Short mmCIF file of C-alpha atoms in Angstrom, two decimals:
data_model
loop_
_atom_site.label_atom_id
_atom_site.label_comp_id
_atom_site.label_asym_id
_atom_site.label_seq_id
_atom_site.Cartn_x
_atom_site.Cartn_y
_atom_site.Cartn_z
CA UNK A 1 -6.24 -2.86 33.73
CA UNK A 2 -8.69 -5.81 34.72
CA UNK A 3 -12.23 -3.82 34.73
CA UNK A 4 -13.37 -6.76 37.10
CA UNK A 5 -15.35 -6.77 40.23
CA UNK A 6 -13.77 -8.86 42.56
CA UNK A 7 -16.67 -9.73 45.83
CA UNK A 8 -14.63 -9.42 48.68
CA UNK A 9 -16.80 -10.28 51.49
CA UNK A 10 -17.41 -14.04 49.37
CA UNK A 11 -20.75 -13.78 50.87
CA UNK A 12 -22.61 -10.90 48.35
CA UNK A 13 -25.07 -9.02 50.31
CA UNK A 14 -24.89 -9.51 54.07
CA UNK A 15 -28.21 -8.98 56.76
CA UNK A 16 -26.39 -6.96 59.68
CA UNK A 17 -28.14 -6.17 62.82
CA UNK A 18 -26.00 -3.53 64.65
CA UNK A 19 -23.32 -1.09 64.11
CA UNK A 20 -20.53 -4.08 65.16
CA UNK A 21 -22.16 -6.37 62.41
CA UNK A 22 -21.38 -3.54 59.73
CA UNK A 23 -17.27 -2.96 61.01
CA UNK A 24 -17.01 -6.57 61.41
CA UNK A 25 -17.91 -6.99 57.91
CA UNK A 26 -15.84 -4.40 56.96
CA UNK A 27 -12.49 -5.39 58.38
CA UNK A 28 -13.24 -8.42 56.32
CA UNK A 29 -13.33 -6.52 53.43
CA UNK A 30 -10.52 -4.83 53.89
CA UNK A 31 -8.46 -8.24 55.28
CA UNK A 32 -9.42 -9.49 51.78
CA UNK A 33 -8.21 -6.81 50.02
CA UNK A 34 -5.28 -6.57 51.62
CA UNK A 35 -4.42 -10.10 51.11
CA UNK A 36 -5.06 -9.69 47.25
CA UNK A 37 -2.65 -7.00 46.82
CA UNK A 38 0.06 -9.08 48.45
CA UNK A 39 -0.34 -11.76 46.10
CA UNK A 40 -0.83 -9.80 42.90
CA UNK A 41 1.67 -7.18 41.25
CA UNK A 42 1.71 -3.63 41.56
CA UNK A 43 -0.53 -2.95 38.74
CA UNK A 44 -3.27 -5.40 39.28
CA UNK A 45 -3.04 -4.05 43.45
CA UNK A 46 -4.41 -0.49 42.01
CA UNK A 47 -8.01 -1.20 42.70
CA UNK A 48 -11.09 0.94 43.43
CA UNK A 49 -12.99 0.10 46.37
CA UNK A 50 -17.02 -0.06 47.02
CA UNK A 51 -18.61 -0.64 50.24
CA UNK A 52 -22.30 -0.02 50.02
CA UNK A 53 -24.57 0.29 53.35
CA UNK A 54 -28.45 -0.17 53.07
CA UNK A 55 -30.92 1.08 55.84
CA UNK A 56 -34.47 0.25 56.20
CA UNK A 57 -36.69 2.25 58.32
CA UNK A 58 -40.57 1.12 58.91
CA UNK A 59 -43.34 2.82 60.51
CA UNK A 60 -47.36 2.81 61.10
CA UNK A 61 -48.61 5.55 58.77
CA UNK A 62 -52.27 6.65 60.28
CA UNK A 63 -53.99 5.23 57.16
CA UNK A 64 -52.67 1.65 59.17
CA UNK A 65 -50.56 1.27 56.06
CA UNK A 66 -46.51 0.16 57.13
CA UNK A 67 -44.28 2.84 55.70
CA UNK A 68 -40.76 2.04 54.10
CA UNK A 69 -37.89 4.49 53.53
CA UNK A 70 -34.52 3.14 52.04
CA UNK A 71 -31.39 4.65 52.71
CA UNK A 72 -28.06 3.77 50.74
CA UNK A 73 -24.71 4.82 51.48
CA UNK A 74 -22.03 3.99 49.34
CA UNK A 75 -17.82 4.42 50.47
CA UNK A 76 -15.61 4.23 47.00
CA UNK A 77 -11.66 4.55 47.34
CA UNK A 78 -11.06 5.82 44.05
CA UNK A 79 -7.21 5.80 44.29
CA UNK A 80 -5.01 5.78 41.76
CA UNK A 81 -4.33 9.39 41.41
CA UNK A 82 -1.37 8.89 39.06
CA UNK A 83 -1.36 10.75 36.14
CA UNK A 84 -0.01 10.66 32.35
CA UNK A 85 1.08 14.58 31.32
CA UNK A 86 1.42 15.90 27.83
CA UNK A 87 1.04 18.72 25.48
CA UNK A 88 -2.57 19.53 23.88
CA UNK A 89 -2.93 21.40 20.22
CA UNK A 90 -2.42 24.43 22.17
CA UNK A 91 1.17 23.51 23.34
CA UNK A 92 -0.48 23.95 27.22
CA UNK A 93 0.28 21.02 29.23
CA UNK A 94 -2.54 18.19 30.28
CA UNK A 95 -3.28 15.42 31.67
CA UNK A 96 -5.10 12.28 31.80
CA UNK A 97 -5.09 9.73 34.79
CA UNK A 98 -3.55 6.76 34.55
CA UNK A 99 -6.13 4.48 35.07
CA UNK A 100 -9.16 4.01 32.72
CA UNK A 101 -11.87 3.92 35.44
CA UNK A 102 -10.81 7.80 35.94
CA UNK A 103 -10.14 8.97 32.65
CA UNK A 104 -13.72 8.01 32.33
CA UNK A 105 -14.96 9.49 35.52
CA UNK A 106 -12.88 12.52 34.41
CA UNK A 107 -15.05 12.56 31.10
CA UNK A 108 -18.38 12.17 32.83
CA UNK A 109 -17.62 15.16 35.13
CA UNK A 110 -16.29 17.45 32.41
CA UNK A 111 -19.25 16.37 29.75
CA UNK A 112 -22.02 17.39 33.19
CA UNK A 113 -20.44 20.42 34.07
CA UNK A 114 -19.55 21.37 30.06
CA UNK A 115 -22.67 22.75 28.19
CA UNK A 116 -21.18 22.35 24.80
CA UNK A 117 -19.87 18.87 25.66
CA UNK A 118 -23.67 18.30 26.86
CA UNK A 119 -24.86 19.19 23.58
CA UNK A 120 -22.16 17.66 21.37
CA UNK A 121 -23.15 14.24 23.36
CA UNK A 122 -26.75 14.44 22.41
CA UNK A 123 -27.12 14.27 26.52
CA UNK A 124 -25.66 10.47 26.69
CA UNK A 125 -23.20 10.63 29.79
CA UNK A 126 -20.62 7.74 29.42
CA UNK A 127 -21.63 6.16 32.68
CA UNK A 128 -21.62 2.57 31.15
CA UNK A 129 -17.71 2.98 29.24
CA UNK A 130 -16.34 1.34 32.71
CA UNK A 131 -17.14 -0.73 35.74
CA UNK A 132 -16.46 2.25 38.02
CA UNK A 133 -18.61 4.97 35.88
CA UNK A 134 -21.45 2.29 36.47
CA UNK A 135 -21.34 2.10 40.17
CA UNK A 136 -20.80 5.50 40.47
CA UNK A 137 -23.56 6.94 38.09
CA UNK A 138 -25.64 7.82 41.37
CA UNK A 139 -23.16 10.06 42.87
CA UNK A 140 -22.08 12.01 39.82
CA UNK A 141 -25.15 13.73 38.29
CA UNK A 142 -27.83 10.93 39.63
CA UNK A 143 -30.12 11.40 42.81
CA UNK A 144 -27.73 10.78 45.63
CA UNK A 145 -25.44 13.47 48.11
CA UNK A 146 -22.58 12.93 47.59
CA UNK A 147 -19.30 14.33 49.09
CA UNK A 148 -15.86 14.06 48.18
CA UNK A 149 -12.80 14.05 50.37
CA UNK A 150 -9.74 15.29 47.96
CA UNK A 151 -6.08 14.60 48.93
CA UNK A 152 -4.22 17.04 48.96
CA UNK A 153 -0.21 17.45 49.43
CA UNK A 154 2.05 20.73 50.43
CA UNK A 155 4.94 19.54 48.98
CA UNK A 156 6.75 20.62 45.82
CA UNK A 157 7.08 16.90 44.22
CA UNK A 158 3.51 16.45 44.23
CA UNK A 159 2.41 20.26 43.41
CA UNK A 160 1.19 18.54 39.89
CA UNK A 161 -1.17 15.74 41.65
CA UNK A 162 -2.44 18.40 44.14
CA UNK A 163 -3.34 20.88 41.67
CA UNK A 164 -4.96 18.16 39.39
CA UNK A 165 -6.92 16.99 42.21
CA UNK A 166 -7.95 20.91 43.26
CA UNK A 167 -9.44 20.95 39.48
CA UNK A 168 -11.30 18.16 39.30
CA UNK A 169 -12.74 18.76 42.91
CA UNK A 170 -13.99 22.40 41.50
CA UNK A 171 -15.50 20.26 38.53
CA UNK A 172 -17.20 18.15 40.96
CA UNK A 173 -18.65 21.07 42.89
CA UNK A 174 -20.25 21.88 39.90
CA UNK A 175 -22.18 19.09 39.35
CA UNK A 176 -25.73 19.18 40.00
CA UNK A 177 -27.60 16.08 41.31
CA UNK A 178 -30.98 15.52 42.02
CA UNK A 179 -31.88 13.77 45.68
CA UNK A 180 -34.66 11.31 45.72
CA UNK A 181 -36.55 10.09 49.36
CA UNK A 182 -36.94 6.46 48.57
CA UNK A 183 -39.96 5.87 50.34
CA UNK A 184 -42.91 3.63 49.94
CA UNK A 185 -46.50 1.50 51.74
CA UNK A 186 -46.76 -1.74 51.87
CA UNK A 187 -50.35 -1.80 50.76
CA UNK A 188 -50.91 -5.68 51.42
CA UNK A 189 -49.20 -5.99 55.05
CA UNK A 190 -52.15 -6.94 57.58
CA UNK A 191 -51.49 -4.87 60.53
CA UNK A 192 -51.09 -6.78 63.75
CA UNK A 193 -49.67 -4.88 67.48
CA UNK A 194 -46.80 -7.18 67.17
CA UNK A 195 -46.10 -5.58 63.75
CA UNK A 196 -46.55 -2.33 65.18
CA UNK A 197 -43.21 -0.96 66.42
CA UNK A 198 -43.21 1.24 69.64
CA UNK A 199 -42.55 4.80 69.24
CA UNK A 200 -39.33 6.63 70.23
CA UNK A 201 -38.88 8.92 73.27
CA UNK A 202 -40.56 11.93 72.83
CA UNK A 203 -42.45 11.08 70.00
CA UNK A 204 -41.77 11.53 65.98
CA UNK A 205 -43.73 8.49 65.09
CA UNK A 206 -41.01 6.19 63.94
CA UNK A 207 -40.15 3.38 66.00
CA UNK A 208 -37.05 0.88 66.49
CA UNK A 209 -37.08 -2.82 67.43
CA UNK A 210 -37.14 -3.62 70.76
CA UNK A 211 -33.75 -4.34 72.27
CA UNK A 212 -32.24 -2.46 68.74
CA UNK A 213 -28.71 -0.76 69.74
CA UNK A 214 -29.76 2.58 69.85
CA UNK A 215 -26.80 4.20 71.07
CA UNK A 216 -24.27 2.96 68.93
CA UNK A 217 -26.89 3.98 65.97
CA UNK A 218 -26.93 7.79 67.48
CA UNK A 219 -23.50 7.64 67.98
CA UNK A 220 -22.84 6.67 64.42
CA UNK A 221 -25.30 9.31 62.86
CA UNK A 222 -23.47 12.29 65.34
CA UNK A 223 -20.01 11.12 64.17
CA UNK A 224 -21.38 11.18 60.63
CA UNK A 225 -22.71 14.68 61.11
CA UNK A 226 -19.15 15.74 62.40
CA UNK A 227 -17.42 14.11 59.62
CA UNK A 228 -19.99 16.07 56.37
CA UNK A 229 -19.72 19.34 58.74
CA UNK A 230 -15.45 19.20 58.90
CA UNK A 231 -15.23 17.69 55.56
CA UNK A 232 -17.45 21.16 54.20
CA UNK A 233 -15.56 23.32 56.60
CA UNK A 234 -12.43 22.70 54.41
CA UNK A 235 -14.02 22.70 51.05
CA UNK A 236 -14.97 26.60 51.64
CA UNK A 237 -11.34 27.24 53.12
#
């Protein structure tokens, strides 16, 4: 399979000043995307998707210094769950996923969660084997929170797929990252008042443009909230 990456905004990184910049963007993404798969065959229409979000927040520290923190948040489609079974040395039956992107991701979860594949690897995860291991080194054993949302399926003809995907959630569980506040001064900004951004309601010392969309940014965060809470509610069903 083509281990390509394919920019389907045709723009690279785009500035975006509100929460109807971002899904604008987005849909055009997705337009894209869907117009590739109509004009390519089923195989090369199997693709993993990566939309990556980037939030800057500044503030006045009391030293007079401006304070950065960077937020990322990063939305793969890893798709693709079809899988290859067959018989290991042991006569039990296995599997591998179809696509090479997973197979690897497969490998870097087992070899992070695996003490004795840890130590037969000298400690060198095979992030770098594919495109998608790359991307993705972050969210599997790197310094970002990550959650996953599994499909799952209560019907007989996929019982195979479901229980795959039940395992390799478990594995995933198991992995152990490492969270990291990117956050930094600006040592060499002169400090002006129209630098200086005005404080929220009630305090807290960070502050937001004037005229910034506020409520569609506390909107998003609260439906965000909802979506980690209900997504961990049915992990620990």
């Amino acid at each position: 399979m083509d281990d390509a990456i394919h920019d389907l905004l045709g723009v690279g990184n785009v500035h975006c000043n509100s929460i109807t910049d971002v899904f604008h963007w987005l849909q055009i993404g997705l337009n894209a995307k869907q117009s590739s798969n109509n004009n390519s065959n089923d195989d090369l229409s199997i693709s993993h998707t990566l939309f990556t979000l980037t939030l800057e927040q500044q503030w006045v520290s009391k030293e007079g210094l401006i304070q950065h923190r960077l937020s990322t948040a990063s939305f793969s489609d890893l798709c693709g769950t079809d899988r290859v079974f067959m018989l290991n040395a042991l006569d039990q039956t296995t599997s591998l996923p179809k696509d090479v992107g997973l197979q690897t991701l497969e490998r870097v979860v087992n070899t992070l969660t695996d003490p004795a594949l840890m130590y037969g690897s000298n400690g060198n995860i095979p992030y770098n084997q594919t495109t998608l291991t790359t991307l993705l080194k972050d969210s599997f054993g790197g310094r970002a929170q990550t959650l996953l949302i599994l499909c799952v399926s209560p019907l007989e003809r996929d019982c195979n797929e479901t229980i795959c995907n039940l395992q390799f959630a478990f594995k995933v569980q198991c992995v152990r990252n490492y969270v990291i506040m990117n956050t930094f001064s600006d040592d060499n900004t002169p400090i002006s008042p129209e630098a200086i951004m005005p404080d929220l309601p009630g305090g807290g010392g960070c502050g937001i443009p004037v005229g910034a969309d506020t409520f569609g940014l506390q909107f998003a965060a609260s439906q965000w909230y909802k979506l980690v809470s209900n997504a961990e509610g049915l992990f620990s069903k």
